[in-house]
Short mmCIF file of C-alpha atoms and ligand atoms in Angstrom, two decimals:
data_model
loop_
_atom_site.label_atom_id
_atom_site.label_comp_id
_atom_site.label_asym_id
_atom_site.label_seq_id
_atom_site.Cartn_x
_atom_site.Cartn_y
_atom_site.Cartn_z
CA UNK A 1 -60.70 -35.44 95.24
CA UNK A 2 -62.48 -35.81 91.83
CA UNK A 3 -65.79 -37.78 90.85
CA UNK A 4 -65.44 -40.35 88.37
CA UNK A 5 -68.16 -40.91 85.99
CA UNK A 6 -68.17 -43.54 83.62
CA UNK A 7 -70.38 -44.57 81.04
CA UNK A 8 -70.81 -47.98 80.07
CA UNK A 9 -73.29 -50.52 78.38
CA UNK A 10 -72.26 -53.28 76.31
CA UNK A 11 -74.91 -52.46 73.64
CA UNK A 12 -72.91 -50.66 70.84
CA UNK A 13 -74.82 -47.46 69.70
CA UNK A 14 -76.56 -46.47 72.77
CA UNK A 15 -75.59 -43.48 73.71
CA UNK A 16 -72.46 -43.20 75.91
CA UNK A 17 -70.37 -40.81 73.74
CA UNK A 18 -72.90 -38.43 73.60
CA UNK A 19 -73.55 -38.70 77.41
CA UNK A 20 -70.58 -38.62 77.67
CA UNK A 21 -69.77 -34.81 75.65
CA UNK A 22 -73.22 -33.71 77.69
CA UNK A 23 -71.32 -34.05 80.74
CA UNK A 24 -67.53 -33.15 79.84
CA UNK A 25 -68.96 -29.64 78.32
CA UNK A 26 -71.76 -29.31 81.00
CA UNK A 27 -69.42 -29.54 83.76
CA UNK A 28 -66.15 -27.36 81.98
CA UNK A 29 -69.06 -24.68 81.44
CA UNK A 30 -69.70 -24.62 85.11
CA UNK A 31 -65.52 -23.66 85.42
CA UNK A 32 -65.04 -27.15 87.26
CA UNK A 33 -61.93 -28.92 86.24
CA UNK A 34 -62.87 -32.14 84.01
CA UNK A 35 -60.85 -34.87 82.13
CA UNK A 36 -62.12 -37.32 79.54
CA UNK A 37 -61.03 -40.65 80.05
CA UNK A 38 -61.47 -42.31 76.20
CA UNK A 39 -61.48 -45.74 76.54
CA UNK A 40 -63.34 -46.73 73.58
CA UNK A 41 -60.77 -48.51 70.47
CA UNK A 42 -62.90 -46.37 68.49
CA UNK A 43 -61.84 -43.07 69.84
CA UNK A 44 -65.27 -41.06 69.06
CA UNK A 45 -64.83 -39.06 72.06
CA UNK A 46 -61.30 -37.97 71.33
CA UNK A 47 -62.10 -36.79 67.81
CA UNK A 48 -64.48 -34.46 69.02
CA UNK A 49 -62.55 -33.16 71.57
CA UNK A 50 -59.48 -32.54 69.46
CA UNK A 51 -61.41 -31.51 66.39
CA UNK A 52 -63.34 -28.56 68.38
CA UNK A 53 -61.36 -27.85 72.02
CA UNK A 54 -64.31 -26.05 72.53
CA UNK A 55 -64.24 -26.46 76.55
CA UNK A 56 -61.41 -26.42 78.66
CA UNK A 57 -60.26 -30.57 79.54
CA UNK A 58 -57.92 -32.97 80.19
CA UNK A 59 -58.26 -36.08 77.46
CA UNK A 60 -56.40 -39.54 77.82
CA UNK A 61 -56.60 -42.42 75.83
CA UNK A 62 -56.30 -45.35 77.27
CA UNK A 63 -57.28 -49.17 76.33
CA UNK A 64 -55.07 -51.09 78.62
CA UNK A 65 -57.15 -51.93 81.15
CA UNK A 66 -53.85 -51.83 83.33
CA UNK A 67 -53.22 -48.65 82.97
CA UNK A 68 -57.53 -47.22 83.80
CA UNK A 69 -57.06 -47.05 87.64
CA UNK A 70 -53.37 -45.84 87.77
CA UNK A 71 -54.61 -42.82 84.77
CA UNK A 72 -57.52 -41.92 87.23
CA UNK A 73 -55.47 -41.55 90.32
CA UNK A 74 -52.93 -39.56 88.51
CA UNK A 75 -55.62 -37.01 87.65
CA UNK A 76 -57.58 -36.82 90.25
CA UNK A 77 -55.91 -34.58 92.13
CA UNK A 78 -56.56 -32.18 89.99
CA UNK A 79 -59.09 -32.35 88.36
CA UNK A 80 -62.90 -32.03 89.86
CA UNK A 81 -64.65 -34.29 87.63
CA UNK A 82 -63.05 -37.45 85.47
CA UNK A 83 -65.78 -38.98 83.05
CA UNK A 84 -65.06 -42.01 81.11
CA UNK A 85 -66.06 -43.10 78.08
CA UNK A 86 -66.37 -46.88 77.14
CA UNK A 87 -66.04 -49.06 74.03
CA UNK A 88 -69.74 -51.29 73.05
CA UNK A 89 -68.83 -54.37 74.27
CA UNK A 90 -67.74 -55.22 77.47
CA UNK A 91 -64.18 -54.97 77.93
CA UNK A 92 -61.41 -55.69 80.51
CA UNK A 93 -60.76 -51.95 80.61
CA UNK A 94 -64.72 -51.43 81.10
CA UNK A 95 -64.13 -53.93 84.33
CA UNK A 96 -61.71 -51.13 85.51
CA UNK A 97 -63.87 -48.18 84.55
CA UNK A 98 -66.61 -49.23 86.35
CA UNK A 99 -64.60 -50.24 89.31
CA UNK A 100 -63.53 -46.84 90.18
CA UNK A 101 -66.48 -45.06 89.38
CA UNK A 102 -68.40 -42.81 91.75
CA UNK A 103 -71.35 -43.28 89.50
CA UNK A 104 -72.34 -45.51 86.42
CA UNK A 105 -74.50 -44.28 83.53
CA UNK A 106 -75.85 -47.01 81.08
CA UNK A 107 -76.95 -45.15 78.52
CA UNK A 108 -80.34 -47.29 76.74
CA UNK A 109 -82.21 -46.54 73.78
CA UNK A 110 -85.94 -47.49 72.92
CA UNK A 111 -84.99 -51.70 71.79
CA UNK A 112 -85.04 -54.63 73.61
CA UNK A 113 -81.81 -55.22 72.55
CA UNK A 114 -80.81 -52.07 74.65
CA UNK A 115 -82.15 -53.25 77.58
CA UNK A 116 -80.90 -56.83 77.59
CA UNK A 117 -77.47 -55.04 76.98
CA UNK A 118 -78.26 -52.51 80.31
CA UNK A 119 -79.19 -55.28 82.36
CA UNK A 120 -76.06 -56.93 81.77
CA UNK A 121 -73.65 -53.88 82.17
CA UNK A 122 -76.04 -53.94 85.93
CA UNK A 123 -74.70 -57.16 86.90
CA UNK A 124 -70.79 -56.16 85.91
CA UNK A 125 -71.57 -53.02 87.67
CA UNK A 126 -72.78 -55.14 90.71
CA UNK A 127 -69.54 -58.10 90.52
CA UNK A 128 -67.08 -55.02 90.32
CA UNK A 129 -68.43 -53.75 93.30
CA UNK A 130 -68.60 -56.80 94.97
CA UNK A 131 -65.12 -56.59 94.10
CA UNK A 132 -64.14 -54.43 94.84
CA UNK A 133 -66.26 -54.62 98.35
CA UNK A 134 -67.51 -50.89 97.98
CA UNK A 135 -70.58 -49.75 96.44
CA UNK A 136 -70.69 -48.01 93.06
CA UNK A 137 -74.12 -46.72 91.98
CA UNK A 138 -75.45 -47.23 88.59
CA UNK A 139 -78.65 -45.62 86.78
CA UNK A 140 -80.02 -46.18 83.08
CA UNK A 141 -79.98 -43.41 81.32
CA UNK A 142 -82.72 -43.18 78.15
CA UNK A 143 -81.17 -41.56 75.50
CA UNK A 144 -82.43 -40.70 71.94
CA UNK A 145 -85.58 -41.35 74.18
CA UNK A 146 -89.51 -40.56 72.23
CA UNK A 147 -91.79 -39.63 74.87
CA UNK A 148 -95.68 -40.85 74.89
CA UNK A 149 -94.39 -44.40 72.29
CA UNK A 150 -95.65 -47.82 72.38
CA UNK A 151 -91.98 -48.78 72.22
CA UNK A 152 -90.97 -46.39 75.08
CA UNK A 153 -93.60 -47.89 77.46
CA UNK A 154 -92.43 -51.20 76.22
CA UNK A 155 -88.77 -50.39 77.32
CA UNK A 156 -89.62 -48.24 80.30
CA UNK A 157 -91.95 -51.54 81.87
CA UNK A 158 -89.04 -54.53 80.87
CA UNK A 159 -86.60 -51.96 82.66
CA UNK A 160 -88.70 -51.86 85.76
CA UNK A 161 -89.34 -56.00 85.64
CA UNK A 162 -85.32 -56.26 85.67
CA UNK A 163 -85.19 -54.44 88.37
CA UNK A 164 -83.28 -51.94 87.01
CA UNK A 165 -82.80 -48.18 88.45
CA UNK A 166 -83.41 -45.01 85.44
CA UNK A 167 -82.54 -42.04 85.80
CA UNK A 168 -85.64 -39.48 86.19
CA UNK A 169 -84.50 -37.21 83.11
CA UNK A 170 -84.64 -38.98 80.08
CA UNK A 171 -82.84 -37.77 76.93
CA UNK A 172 -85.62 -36.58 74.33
CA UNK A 173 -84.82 -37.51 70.91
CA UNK A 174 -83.91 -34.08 69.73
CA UNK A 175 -82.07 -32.95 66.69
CA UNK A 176 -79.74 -30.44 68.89
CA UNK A 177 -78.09 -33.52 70.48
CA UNK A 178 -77.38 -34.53 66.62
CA UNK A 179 -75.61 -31.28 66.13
CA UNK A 180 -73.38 -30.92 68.62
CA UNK A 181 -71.37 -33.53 67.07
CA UNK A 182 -70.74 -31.05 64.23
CA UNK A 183 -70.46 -28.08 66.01
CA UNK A 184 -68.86 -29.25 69.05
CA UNK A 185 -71.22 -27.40 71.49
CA UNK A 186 -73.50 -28.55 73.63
CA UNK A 187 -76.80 -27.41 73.67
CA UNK A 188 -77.67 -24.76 76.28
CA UNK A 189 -81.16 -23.92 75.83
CA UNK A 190 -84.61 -24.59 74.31
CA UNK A 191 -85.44 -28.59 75.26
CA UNK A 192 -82.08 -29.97 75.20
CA UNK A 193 -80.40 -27.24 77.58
CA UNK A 194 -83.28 -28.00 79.75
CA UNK A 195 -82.71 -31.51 79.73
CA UNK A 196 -78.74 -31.20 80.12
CA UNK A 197 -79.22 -29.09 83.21
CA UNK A 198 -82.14 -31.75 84.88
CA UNK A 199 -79.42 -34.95 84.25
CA UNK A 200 -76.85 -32.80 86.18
CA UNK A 201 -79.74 -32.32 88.81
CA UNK A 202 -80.34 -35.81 88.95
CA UNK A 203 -76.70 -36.90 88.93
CA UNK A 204 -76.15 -34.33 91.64
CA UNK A 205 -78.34 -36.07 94.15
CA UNK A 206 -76.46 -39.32 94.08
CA UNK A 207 -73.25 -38.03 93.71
CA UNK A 208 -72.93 -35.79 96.73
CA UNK A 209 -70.11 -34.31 95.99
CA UNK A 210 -71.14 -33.00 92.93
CA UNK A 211 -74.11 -31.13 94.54
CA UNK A 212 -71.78 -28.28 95.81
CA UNK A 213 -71.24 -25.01 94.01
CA UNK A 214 -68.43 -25.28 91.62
CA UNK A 215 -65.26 -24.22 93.62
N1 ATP B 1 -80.97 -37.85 72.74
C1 ATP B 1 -80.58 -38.07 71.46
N2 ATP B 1 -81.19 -37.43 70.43
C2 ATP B 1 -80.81 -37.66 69.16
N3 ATP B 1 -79.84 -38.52 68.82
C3 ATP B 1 -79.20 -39.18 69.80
C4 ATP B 1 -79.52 -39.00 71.17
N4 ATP B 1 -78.71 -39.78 71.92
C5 ATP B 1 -77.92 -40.41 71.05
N5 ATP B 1 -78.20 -40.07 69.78
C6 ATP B 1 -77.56 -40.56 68.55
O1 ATP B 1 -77.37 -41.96 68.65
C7 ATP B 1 -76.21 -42.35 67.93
C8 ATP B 1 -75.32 -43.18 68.83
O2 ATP B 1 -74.85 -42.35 69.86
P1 ATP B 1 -73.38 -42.50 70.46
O3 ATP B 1 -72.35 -42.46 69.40
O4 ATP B 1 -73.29 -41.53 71.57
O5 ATP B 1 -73.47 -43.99 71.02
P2 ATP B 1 -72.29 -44.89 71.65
O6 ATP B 1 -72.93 -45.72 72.69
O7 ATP B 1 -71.16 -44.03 72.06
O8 ATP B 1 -71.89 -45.77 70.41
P3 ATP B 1 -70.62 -46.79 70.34
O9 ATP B 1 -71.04 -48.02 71.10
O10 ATP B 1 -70.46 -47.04 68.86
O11 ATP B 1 -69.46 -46.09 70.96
C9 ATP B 1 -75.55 -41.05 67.45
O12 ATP B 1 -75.91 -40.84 66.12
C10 ATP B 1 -76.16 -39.99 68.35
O13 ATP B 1 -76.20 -38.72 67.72
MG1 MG B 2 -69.12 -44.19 71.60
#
C-alpha cells in the first residue's frame, strides 16, 4: 500500500512544486517506488520531470477531479510513495487530492498573504476529512524560509495564533533549491541536502509507514 502526499495551498507561488521535486527525487534516491500525481493546469511539475528523467517515477496528469481518487488507487499498488502536486487556487481536483492523502504539506512563504492562504487550505484539509470521516494530517511547510527576519517572526507568530501546525524543518532560502529547476537534481549536500534529509525525518514521524527502511 503506498503513501499519498499531496501538496496544496491556495496561495499561488508558495512553494508546492518545489516540495514537491524535494520529495519525488528524495524518495526515488532512496530506491522506493514513487509517482507524481500533476494536478496543477500549469503542468510545472511535469516539465521537469520530462525535461530531465533524472529519477526513476511514475508521472500522471490529471485535472479532472473525477478521475484523482480512481488514478491513485490504480497506482498504489505499486508504487511506495504517490505525491501530488496542486494548482494555486483551490480546485475541485485539490478537494480530491487532499481527500486521499496520508499527509498534507502547505507549503508558506514569509507574507501574510501566505498565511491567510495556509490557513484556508487548513480548513479544506479539515471539511475533507470530515468528509470523508477519517483523519488526514496536515503541516505548514516554510519554504524559501530567511531565518533570524522580522518578517519570519512575523509569519512564524500569526501561524501559531491560527492555530496552525509547521513542520519543524523549515526550507532555508537557498540558491541550490533555485537550481535544481535547471539541472533537475536535487540537492544532496551542504545546507539544502541537510535540510531535504530533516523534512523526510519529520515527515517520517507522522507518516508511519514511511519510517521503515526502504523495501
Ligand atoms: N527554499 C527555497 N529557496 C529558494 N527559492 C525557493 C525556495 N522554495 C521555493 N522557492 C522559489 O519560489 C518560487 C515558487 O516556487 P514553486 O514554483 O515551487 O511554487 P508553487 O507553489 O508551485 O507555484 P504555483 O502556485 O505557481 O504552482 C520558485 O521560483 C522557487 O524556486
Ligand atoms: Mg507549482
Amino acid at each position: 500500500m503506498s503513501t499519498v502526499i499531496t501538496i496544496a495551498t491556495s496561495k499561488g507561488g508558495a512553494g508546492k512544486t518545489t516540495t514537491a521535486e524535494l520529495l519525488l527525487g528524495a524518495y526515488a534516491s532512496q530506491g522506493r517506488r514513487v509517482a507524481a500525481i500533476d494536478a496543477d493546469l500549469n503542468h510545472s511539475l511535469s516539465d521537469w520531470i520530462n525535461r530531465f528523467d533524472q529519477y526513476p517515477m511514475t508521472l500522471r496528469q490529471e485535472l479532472d477531479e473525477a478521475k484523482i481518487i480512481p488514478l491513485v488507487e490504480a497506482l498504489a499498488d505499486d508504487h511506495d510513495v504517490i505525491v501530488i502536486d496542486t494548482a494555486g487556487a483551490a480546485t475541485q481536483a485539490t478537494v480530491f487530492a487532499i481527500g486521499c492523502a496520508d499527509l498534507v504539506l502547505i507549503p508558506c512563504q514569509l507574507s501574510s498573504a501566505d498565511v491567510v492562504e495556509a490557513a484556508k487550505t487548513t480548513q479544506l484539509v479539515a471539511s475533507a476529512a470530515a468528509m470523508s470521516r477519517q483523519s488526514i494530517p496536515a503541516r505548514v511547510l516554510l519554504t524559501d524560509y530567511q531565518p533570524n527576519t522580522v518578517i519570519a517572526g512575523h509569519v512564524e507568530s500569526e501561524l501559531v495564533a491560527c492555530g496552525l501546525d509547521v513542520i519543524p524543518t523549515k526550507l532555508n532560502r537557498l540558491v541550490a533549491f533555485k537550481e535544481m529547476t535547471f539541472t533537475g537534481t536535487i540537492p544532496t549536500d551542504g545546507g539544502a541536502g541537510a535540510l531535504i534529509t530533516s523534512l523526510l525525518r519529520d515527515v517520517a514521524t507522522i507518516v508511519p509507514a514511511l519510517n521503515t527502511p526502504c523495501p
